[in-house]
Coordinates of C-alpha atoms in Angstrom, one line a residue:
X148 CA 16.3 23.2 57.0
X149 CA 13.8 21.3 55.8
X150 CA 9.6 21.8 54.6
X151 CA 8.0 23.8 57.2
X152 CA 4.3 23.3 57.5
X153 CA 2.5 26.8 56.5
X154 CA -1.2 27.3 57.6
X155 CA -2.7 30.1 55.8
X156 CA -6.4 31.0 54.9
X157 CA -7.5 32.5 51.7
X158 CA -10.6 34.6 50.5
X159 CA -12.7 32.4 51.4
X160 CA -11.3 28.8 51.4
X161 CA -10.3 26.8 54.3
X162 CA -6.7 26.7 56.0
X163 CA -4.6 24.9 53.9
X164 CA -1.2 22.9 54.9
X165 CA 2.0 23.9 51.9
X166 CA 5.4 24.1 51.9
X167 CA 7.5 26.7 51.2
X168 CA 11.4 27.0 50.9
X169 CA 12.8 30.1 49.6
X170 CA 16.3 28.9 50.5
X171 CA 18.0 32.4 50.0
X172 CA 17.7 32.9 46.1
X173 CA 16.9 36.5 44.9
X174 CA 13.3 36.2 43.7
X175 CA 11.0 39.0 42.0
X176 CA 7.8 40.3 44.2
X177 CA 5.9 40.3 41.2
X178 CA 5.7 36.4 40.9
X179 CA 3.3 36.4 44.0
X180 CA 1.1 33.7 44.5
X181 CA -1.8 36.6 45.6
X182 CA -1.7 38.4 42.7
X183 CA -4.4 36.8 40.6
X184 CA -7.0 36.5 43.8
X185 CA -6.8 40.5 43.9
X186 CA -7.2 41.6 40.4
X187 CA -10.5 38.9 40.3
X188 CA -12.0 40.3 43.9
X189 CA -10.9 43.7 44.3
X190 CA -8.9 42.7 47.6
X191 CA -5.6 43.7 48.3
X192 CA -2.4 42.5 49.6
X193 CA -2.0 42.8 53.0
X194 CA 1.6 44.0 53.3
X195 CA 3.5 45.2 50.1
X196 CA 6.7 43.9 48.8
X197 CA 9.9 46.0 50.1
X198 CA 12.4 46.4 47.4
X199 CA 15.3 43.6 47.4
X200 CA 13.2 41.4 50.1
X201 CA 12.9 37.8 48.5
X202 CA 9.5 37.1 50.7
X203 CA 6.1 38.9 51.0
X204 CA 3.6 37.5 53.2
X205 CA 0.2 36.1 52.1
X206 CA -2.1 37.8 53.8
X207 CA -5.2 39.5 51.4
X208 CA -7.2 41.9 52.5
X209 CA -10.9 41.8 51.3
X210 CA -13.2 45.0 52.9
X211 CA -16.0 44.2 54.5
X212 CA -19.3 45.2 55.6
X213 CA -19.7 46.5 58.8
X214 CA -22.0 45.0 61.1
X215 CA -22.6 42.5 63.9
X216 CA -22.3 39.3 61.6
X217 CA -18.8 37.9 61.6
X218 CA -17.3 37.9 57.9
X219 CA -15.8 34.2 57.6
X220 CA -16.0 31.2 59.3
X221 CA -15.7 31.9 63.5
X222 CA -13.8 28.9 65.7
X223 CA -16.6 26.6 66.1
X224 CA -17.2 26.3 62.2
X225 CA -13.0 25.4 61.9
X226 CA -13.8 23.1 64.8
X227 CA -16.9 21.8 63.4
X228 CA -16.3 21.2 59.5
X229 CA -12.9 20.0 60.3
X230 CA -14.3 17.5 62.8
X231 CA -11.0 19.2 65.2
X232 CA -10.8 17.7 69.0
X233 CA -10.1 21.2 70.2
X234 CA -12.0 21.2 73.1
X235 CA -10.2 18.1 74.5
X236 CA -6.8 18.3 72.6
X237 CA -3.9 21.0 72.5
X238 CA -2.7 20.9 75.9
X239 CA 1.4 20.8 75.9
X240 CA 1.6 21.5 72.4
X241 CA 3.4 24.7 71.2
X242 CA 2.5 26.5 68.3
X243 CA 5.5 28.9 66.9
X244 CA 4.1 31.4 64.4
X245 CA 7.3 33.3 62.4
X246 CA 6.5 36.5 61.0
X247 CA 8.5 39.6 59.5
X248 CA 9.1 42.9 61.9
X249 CA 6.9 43.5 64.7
X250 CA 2.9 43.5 66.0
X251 CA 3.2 45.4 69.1
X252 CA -0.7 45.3 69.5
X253 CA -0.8 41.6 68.8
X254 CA -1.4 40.3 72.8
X255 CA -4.5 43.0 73.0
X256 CA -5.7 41.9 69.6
X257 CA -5.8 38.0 70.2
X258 CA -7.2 39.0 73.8
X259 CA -10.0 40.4 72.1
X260 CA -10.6 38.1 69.4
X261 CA -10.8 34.9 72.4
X262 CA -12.9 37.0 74.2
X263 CA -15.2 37.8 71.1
X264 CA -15.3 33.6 70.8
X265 CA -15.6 32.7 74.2
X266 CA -11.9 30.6 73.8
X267 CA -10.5 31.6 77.4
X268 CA -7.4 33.4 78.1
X269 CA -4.5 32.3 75.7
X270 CA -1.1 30.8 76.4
X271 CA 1.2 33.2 74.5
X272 CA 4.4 34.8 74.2
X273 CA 6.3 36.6 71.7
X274 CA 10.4 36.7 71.0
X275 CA 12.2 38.2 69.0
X276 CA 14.4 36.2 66.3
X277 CA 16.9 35.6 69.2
X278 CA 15.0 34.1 71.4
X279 CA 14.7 37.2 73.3
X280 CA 11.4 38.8 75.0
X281 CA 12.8 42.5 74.1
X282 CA 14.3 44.0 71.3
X283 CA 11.8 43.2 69.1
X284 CA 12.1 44.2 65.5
X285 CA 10.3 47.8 63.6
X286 CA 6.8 47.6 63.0
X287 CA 4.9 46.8 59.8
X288 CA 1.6 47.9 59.8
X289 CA 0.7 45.3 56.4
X290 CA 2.6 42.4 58.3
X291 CA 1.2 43.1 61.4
X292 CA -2.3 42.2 60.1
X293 CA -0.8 39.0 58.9
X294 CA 0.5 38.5 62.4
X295 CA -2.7 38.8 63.5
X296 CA -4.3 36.6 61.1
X297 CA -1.9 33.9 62.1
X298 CA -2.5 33.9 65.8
X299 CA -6.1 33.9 65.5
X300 CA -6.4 30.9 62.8
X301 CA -4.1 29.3 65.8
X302 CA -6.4 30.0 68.3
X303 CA -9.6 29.3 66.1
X304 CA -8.5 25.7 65.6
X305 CA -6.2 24.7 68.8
X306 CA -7.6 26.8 71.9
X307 CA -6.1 24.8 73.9
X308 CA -2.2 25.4 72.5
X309 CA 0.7 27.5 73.6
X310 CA 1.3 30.0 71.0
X311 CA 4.8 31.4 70.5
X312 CA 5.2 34.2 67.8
X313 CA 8.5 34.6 67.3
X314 CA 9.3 38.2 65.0
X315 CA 11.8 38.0 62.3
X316 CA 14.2 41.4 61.9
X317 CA 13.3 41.7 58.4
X318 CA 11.6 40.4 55.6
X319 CA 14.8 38.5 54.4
X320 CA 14.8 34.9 54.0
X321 CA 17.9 35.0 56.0
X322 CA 16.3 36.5 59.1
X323 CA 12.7 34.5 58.6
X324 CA 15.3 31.0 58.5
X325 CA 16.9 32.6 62.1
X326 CA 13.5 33.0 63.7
X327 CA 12.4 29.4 62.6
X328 CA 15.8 27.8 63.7
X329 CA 14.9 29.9 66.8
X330 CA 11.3 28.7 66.8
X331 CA 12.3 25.4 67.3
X332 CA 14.6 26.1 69.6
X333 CA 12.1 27.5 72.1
X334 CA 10.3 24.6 71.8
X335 CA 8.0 24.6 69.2
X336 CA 6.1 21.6 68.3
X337 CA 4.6 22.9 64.9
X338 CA 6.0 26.3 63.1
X339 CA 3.4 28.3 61.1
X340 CA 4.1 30.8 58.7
X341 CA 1.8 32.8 56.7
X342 CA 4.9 34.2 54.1
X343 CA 6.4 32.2 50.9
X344 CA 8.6 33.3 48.2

């Protein structure tokens, strides 16, 4: 299948490009590569491990105080400290985000976080691993957050580009592989995931 190109933000660092391939083996959800950041801030994971899956996402939760001040970097410093033509690039290029299960709030949610930003209306639309806009899989409350992570780090760097979420059935490398083959398939010029093994 080959690498796929995985943007993910953590506690405090900047989006970072790896590759992940988990390539069906059976692995152990206690080899996580988020374990150590939690036991040394007090975050937690954003969506816990289901028993037998051979993926978790990466998502980690840190709480926050509330308050008017945004908590992390907003669009303009991604833009800015990554010296990003977002205001004049993106156009025609198609984002694919996979993710496990389903977000069914996550159209409101990135409405609200371009609004909050001042980045326009998105272009976005969200399939199931079939390539279907129905059907989509159960909901997951911890992945859902991830979901959401994912489309906003999208729209915080490339405003301008069409985001496709496409929802895997499970957590299962089997189904996550589906949804990228699927991904691509749809048209996808770049496939983010925010999961590894």
């Amino acid at each position: 299948m080959g690498a796929r190109a995985i943007i993910r933000r953590s506690l405090g660092a900047l989006a970072a490009l790896l590759v992940a391939a988990c390539g069906g083996a059976q692995l152990r959800p206690s080899a996580s590569p988020v374990d150590s950041a939690t036991t040394q801030t007090g975050a937690r994971v954003g969506c816990s491990p289901h028993p037998g899956a051979e993926v978790q996402c990466l998502t980690v939760a840190v709480r926050a105080a509330a308050g008017p001040e945004v908590a992390g970097w907003a669009p303009a410093d991604f833009q800015t400290r990554y010296e990003l033509p977002s205001s004049t690039k993106g156009i025609g290029a198609i984002v694919a985000i996979v993710e496990a299960y389903d977000n069914p709030n996550v159209a409101s949610d990135l409405g609200e976080y371009r609004a909050q930003f001042g980045l326009g209306t998105a272009e976005f639309a969200k399939y199931n691993q079939r390539g279907q806009k129905k059907n989509y899989p159960a909901g997951n409350t911890g992945w859902g957050v991830d979901i959401d992570l994912e489309a906003e780090m999208v729209s915080a760097t490339c405003p301008l580009c069409t985001i496709y979420l496409v929802e895997a059935d499970s957590a299962y490398a089997s189904d996550l592989e589906a949804a990228e083959v699927e991904a691509v398939k749809l048209g996808a010029h770049i496939v983010s995931n925010g999961w590894g093994c």
